[in-house]
Tab-separated table of C-alpha atoms in Angstrom:
chain	number	residue	atom	x	y	z
V	1	ILE	CA	0.068	-0.004	-0.005
V	2	LYS	CA	1.020	3.509	-1.162
V	3	GLN	CA	1.343	6.393	1.006
V	4	THR	CA	1.492	9.687	0.400
V	5	TYR	CA	2.993	11.919	2.412
V	6	SER	CA	2.761	16.523	1.963
V	7	PHE	CA	6.101	17.917	1.885
V	8	GLU	CA	5.786	19.453	4.658
V	9	VAL	CA	5.450	15.994	6.875
V	10	LEU	CA	8.099	14.570	5.257
V	11	CYS	CA	10.885	17.545	6.135
V	12	ASP	CA	9.685	17.379	9.664
V	13	PHE	CA	10.297	13.697	9.401
V	14	ILE	CA	14.031	14.932	8.357
V	15	HIS	CA	13.931	17.206	11.155
V	16	ASP	CA	13.319	14.598	13.691
V	17	LYS	CA	15.746	11.790	12.412
V	18	ALA	CA	18.560	14.453	12.350
V	19	LYS	CA	18.024	15.705	15.071
V	20	ARG	CA	18.705	12.078	17.434
V	21	LEU	CA	21.487	11.526	15.526
V	22	PHE	CA	22.862	15.164	15.930
V	23	ASP	CA	21.686	14.218	19.985
V	24	LYS	CA	23.219	10.792	19.501
V	25	TYR	CA	26.546	12.277	18.645
V	26	GLU	CA	27.104	15.312	20.954
V	27	ASN	CA	26.169	12.486	24.155
V	28	ALA	CA	28.961	10.345	22.726
V	29	ILE	CA	31.682	12.579	22.693
V	30	LYS	CA	30.421	15.853	25.348
V	31	ASP	CA	29.964	15.146	29.104
V	32	GLY	CA	26.336	15.135	30.753
V	33	LEU	CA	26.876	17.583	33.225
V	34	THR	CA	29.121	20.447	31.795
V	35	GLY	CA	28.322	20.019	28.111
V	36	LEU	CA	32.559	20.633	28.069
V	37	LEU	CA	34.010	18.153	25.737
V	38	ASN	CA	34.702	14.556	27.582
V	39	HIS	CA	37.909	12.857	28.200
V	40	LYS	CA	37.910	10.955	25.232
V	41	THR	CA	37.352	13.558	22.579
V	42	PHE	CA	39.630	15.880	23.808
V	43	MET	CA	42.425	12.989	23.980
V	44	ASP	CA	41.390	13.050	20.528
V	45	ARG	CA	40.342	16.575	19.175
V	46	ALA	CA	44.022	17.904	20.771
V	47	LYS	CA	46.302	15.120	18.725
V	48	GLN	CA	44.875	16.026	15.729
V	49	GLU	CA	45.286	20.034	17.617
V	50	ILE	CA	49.504	18.913	17.616
V	51	GLU	CA	49.567	17.588	14.236
V	52	ARG	CA	47.651	20.987	12.964
V	53	ALA	CA	50.238	22.535	14.501
V	54	ARG	CA	53.097	20.785	14.082
V	55	ARG	CA	52.261	21.157	10.050
V	56	PHE	CA	51.265	24.985	10.045
V	57	GLN	CA	54.379	26.243	12.912
V	58	HIS	CA	52.277	27.087	15.454
V	59	HIS	CA	52.247	26.930	18.962
V	60	LEU	CA	49.762	25.805	21.417
V	61	VAL	CA	49.499	26.016	25.493
V	62	PHE	CA	48.161	23.090	27.447
V	63	LEU	CA	45.420	24.453	30.526
V	64	ILE	CA	44.897	22.130	33.373
V	65	TYR	CA	42.406	23.239	36.125
V	66	ASP	CA	41.308	21.821	39.600
V	67	LEU	CA	38.993	23.196	41.941
V	68	ASP	CA	40.682	23.606	45.307
V	69	LYS	CA	39.379	21.951	48.715
V	70	PHE	CA	36.177	21.004	46.149
V	71	LYS	CA	35.589	17.619	48.322
V	72	ARG	CA	34.048	19.931	51.349
V	73	ILE	CA	31.643	21.376	49.294
V	74	ASN	CA	30.017	17.377	48.514
V	75	ASP	CA	30.237	16.813	52.307
V	76	THR	CA	28.567	19.613	53.634
V	77	LEU	CA	26.366	20.801	50.973
V	78	GLY	CA	25.573	18.182	48.877
V	79	HIS	CA	26.122	16.768	45.333
V	80	PRO	CA	23.342	18.270	43.679
V	81	TYR	CA	25.438	21.431	44.630
V	82	GLY	CA	28.633	20.228	43.277
V	83	ASP	CA	26.957	19.371	40.168
V	84	TYR	CA	26.353	23.092	40.124
V	85	VAL	CA	29.667	24.607	41.178
V	86	ILE	CA	30.825	21.748	38.842
V	87	GLY	CA	28.449	22.844	35.939
V	88	THR	CA	29.317	27.427	36.558
V	89	THR	CA	33.267	26.336	36.736
V	90	ALA	CA	32.705	24.491	33.059
V	91	LYS	CA	30.598	27.273	31.722
V	92	ILE	CA	33.428	30.305	33.139
V	93	ILE	CA	36.075	28.419	31.066
V	94	LYS	CA	34.146	28.448	27.919
V	95	ASP	CA	33.321	31.784	27.909
V	96	ASN	CA	36.819	33.071	29.012
V	97	VAL	CA	37.977	31.432	25.539
V	98	ARG	CA	37.567	31.524	22.221
V	99	SER	CA	35.464	29.224	19.868
V	100	ILE	CA	38.631	27.515	18.413
V	101	ASP	CA	40.217	26.696	21.462
V	102	LEU	CA	39.260	23.125	23.356
V	103	VAL	CA	37.418	22.184	26.337
V	104	ALA	CA	36.971	19.382	28.654
V	105	ARG	CA	35.798	18.100	31.743
V	106	TYR	CA	38.938	16.269	32.203
V	107	GLY	CA	37.362	14.171	34.792
V	108	GLY	CA	35.841	14.898	38.285
V	109	GLU	CA	36.054	18.670	39.534
V	110	GLU	CA	39.507	18.597	36.849
V	111	PHE	CA	39.001	20.698	33.645
V	112	ALA	CA	41.810	20.292	30.120
V	113	VAL	CA	41.884	23.278	27.376
V	114	VAL	CA	44.023	23.816	24.751
V	115	LEU	CA	44.095	27.030	23.153
V	116	VAL	CA	45.160	27.190	19.861
V	117	ASN	CA	47.667	29.773	18.014
V	118	THR	CA	48.598	30.989	21.082
V	119	ASN	CA	51.832	31.295	23.403
V	120	THR	CA	52.402	31.060	26.982
V	121	GLU	CA	52.423	34.764	27.272
V	122	SER	CA	49.399	35.202	25.594
V	123	ALA	CA	47.883	31.688	27.302
V	124	MET	CA	48.803	33.766	31.368
V	125	MET	CA	46.575	36.123	30.684
V	126	VAL	CA	43.750	34.133	30.256
V	127	ALA	CA	44.549	31.639	32.211
V	128	GLN	CA	45.066	33.985	34.986
V	129	ARG	CA	41.618	35.843	34.146
V	130	ILE	CA	39.558	32.386	34.033
V	131	VAL	CA	41.172	31.728	38.181
V	132	ASP	CA	40.524	35.867	38.869
V	133	ASN	CA	36.825	35.009	37.788
V	134	ILE	CA	35.987	32.357	39.572
V	135	ALA	CA	37.522	32.913	42.823
V	136	ASP	CA	35.140	36.182	42.506
V	137	TYR	CA	32.273	34.077	41.957
V	138	ASN	CA	29.517	34.054	44.351
V	139	PHE	CA	27.791	30.378	43.798
V	140	ASN	CA	24.956	29.959	45.906
V	141	ILE	CA	21.900	27.867	45.726
V	142	ASP	CA	18.764	28.952	47.882
V	143	ASP	CA	20.981	31.239	50.395
V	144	LYS	CA	23.372	28.736	50.566
V	145	GLU	CA	26.151	30.759	48.851
V	146	VAL	CA	30.071	29.930	48.898
V	147	ASN	CA	33.307	30.730	47.435
V	148	MET	CA	35.483	28.536	45.312
V	149	THR	CA	39.529	29.246	43.992
V	150	ILE	CA	41.232	27.340	41.470
V	151	SER	CA	44.545	25.587	40.376
V	152	SER	CA	45.989	25.722	36.917
V	153	GLY	CA	49.615	24.194	34.865
V	154	LEU	CA	50.396	25.053	32.168
V	155	SER	CA	52.544	23.673	29.728
V	156	GLU	CA	53.176	24.625	26.078
V	157	TYR	CA	53.728	23.153	22.831
V	158	PRO	CA	56.394	22.826	21.032
V	159	ASN	CA	58.860	24.606	23.334
V	160	ASP	CA	57.971	21.762	26.259
V	161	SER	CA	57.027	19.129	24.305
V	162	ASP	CA	55.644	17.955	20.772
V	163	THR	CA	53.897	15.167	22.956
V	164	LEU	CA	50.580	15.330	24.088
V	165	SER	CA	50.646	12.831	26.918
V	166	ASP	CA	54.000	15.721	27.838
V	167	LEU	CA	52.505	18.294	27.262
V	168	ILE	CA	50.124	16.800	29.829
V	169	GLN	CA	51.274	16.112	32.486
V	170	PHE	CA	53.979	18.952	32.196
V	171	ALA	CA	50.461	21.286	33.492
V	172	ASP	CA	49.743	18.709	35.504
V	173	GLU	CA	52.927	19.284	37.531
V	174	GLY	CA	52.245	22.863	37.337
V	175	LEU	CA	49.013	22.461	38.583
V	176	TYR	CA	50.193	20.806	41.723
V	177	LYS	CA	52.993	23.559	42.462
V	178	THR	CA	49.964	25.232	42.030
V	179	LYS	CA	47.913	23.117	44.867
V	180	ASP	CA	51.413	23.113	47.052
V	181	SER	CA	51.855	26.606	47.157
V	182	GLY	CA	48.383	27.061	48.261
V	183	GLY	CA	45.957	26.909	45.390
V	184	ASN	CA	44.248	30.002	43.508
V	185	GLY	CA	46.852	30.843	40.813
V	186	VAL	CA	48.800	29.497	37.388
V	187	THR	CA	51.956	27.504	37.481
V	188	ILE	CA	53.902	27.757	34.577
V	189	TYR	CA	55.843	24.565	33.501
V	190	HIS	CA	58.709	25.608	32.338
V	191	SER	CA	59.584	28.204	35.027
V	192	ILE	CA	59.632	24.693	37.720
V	193	ALA	CA	62.021	23.019	34.603
V	194	ASN	CA	64.382	26.140	35.245
V	195	LYS	CA	64.381	25.406	38.818
V	196	TRP	CA	64.060	21.771	38.982
V	197	CYS	CA	65.678	20.200	36.183
V	198	ALA	CA	63.556	16.942	35.325
V	199	PHE	CA	64.740	14.158	32.818
V	200	LYS	CA	62.504	12.006	31.431
V	201	ARG	CA	62.940	9.055	29.620
V	202	THR	CA	66.515	7.244	28.865
V	203	TYR	CA	69.199	9.685	29.666
V	204	CYS	CA	73.003	9.211	30.697
V	205	PHE	CA	74.516	11.266	33.785
V	206	VAL	CA	78.070	11.627	33.893
V	207	ILE	CA	78.901	11.638	37.986
V	208	LEU	CA	81.950	12.387	39.494
V	209	LEU	CA	82.866	11.162	42.556
V	210	THR	CA	84.942	12.424	45.544
V	211	ILE	CA	86.303	9.284	47.073
V	212	SER	CA	87.760	9.016	50.574
V	213	SER	CA	87.633	5.483	49.990
V	214	ILE	CA	86.223	2.828	47.682
V	215	SER	CA	86.668	-0.953	48.010
V	216	ILE	CA	86.041	-3.093	44.418
V	217	GLY	CA	84.604	-6.014	44.860
V	218	ASN	CA	85.863	-8.712	47.461
V	219	GLY	CA	82.375	-8.077	49.040
V	220	GLU	CA	83.674	-5.182	51.195
V	221	GLU	CA	80.710	-2.572	51.936
V	222	THR	CA	80.969	0.683	49.852
V	223	ASN	CA	81.015	3.525	52.124
V	224	GLN	CA	79.237	7.168	51.692
V	225	LYS	CA	80.775	9.567	49.024
V	226	ASN	CA	79.675	12.519	47.841
V	227	ILE	CA	78.598	13.122	44.284
V	228	ALA	CA	78.728	15.812	42.648
V	229	ILE	CA	76.446	15.865	39.608
V	230	HIS	CA	77.445	17.008	36.124
V	231	HIS	CA	74.855	16.445	33.899
V	232	PHE	CA	74.402	17.367	30.437
V	233	MET	CA	72.711	15.666	27.489
V	234	GLN	CA	75.400	15.997	25.126
V	235	GLY	CA	79.436	17.250	25.453
V	236	GLU	CA	82.656	16.109	26.351
V	237	PHE	CA	83.359	16.309	30.558
V	238	LEU	CA	87.071	16.157	31.397
V	239	LEU	CA	88.115	14.892	34.295
V	240	ASN	CA	89.972	17.374	36.953
V	241	GLN	CA	93.031	15.470	38.276
V	242	GLY	CA	93.101	14.537	41.824
V	243	ASN	CA	91.630	11.347	43.821
V	244	TYR	CA	88.226	11.175	41.593
V	245	ALA	CA	86.269	8.400	39.858
V	246	LEU	CA	83.951	8.680	36.759
V	247	ALA	CA	80.883	6.767	36.535
V	248	VAL	CA	78.145	7.039	33.584
V	249	LEU	CA	74.783	5.541	34.842
V	250	GLU	CA	71.361	5.592	32.570
V	251	PHE	CA	68.756	6.433	33.806
V	252	GLN	CA	65.083	4.843	32.448
V	253	ASP	CA	62.256	6.190	35.276
V	254	ALA	CA	61.710	10.606	35.285
V	255	LEU	CA	64.812	11.965	37.830
V	256	SER	CA	64.804	15.234	38.977
V	257	ILE	CA	67.656	17.137	40.099
V	258	ASP	CA	67.807	20.302	41.823
V	259	PRO	CA	71.318	22.148	39.867
V	260	ASN	CA	71.588	24.705	43.099
V	261	ALA	CA	72.159	21.639	44.912
V	262	SER	CA	76.702	21.673	45.136
V	263	THR	CA	76.701	17.783	46.545
V	264	ILE	CA	74.055	14.757	47.231
V	265	HIS	CA	74.865	12.491	49.148
V	266	VAL	CA	74.397	8.978	48.468
V	267	SER	CA	75.114	5.555	49.287
V	268	ILE	CA	76.671	3.314	46.525
V	269	ALA	CA	75.990	-0.298	46.693
V	270	ASP	CA	78.125	-2.729	46.032
V	271	GLY	CA	78.815	-4.342	43.077
């Protein structure tokens, strides 16, 4: 049996079908509470932005935000109030960036932002404005008013790294530094790296041992030694004359060394 439909009915059918498909797509890529990109979509889009930045030789800035002392909100005012704080914070962040930038709910009370074609200097103004706007906002439901602060860390492509995992990790390290300093601020990763030389993956260290006594094999216990660490990526090292021993060590795990420290006391294991 053939059925005839009017043009208006066909248009309504197509519109409804398209809307259902669009809603399904939106639900797959966005966080249900905030409407921001979800974690998986953010990671996929961030990889694409890195490839685009590499192709056009642009800079990107990665920001990780985390609400300070958020647990107290859920504990004292309940989860609905916590959802309200998260949703409002998401809107404040979204309103302070451009439509071309990426904004995601990274997890819990944590948010991630990628500022496209932006360097650290320009990004700091945006990052600090978000922090200030949240600190100035009066969160209020049913006359229950609270004030919140947020902490952030910042890393830049390609100056800090050209890989997504490193850029997120470095922004996280900046975030942790902000938290350690009391929160309500932004820490740039390379400001930490300049003070604490963080080495990742596998690097070689030239270690100069000032020896008071040394045991080689024979099961003798090795005494504690003062080790002056001369770290570098490539280049020559001249061993001065004197009672020294030279060791080259290779580390796979991350290691942080304070370049301002003249000596580090360690115990060298036998063998």
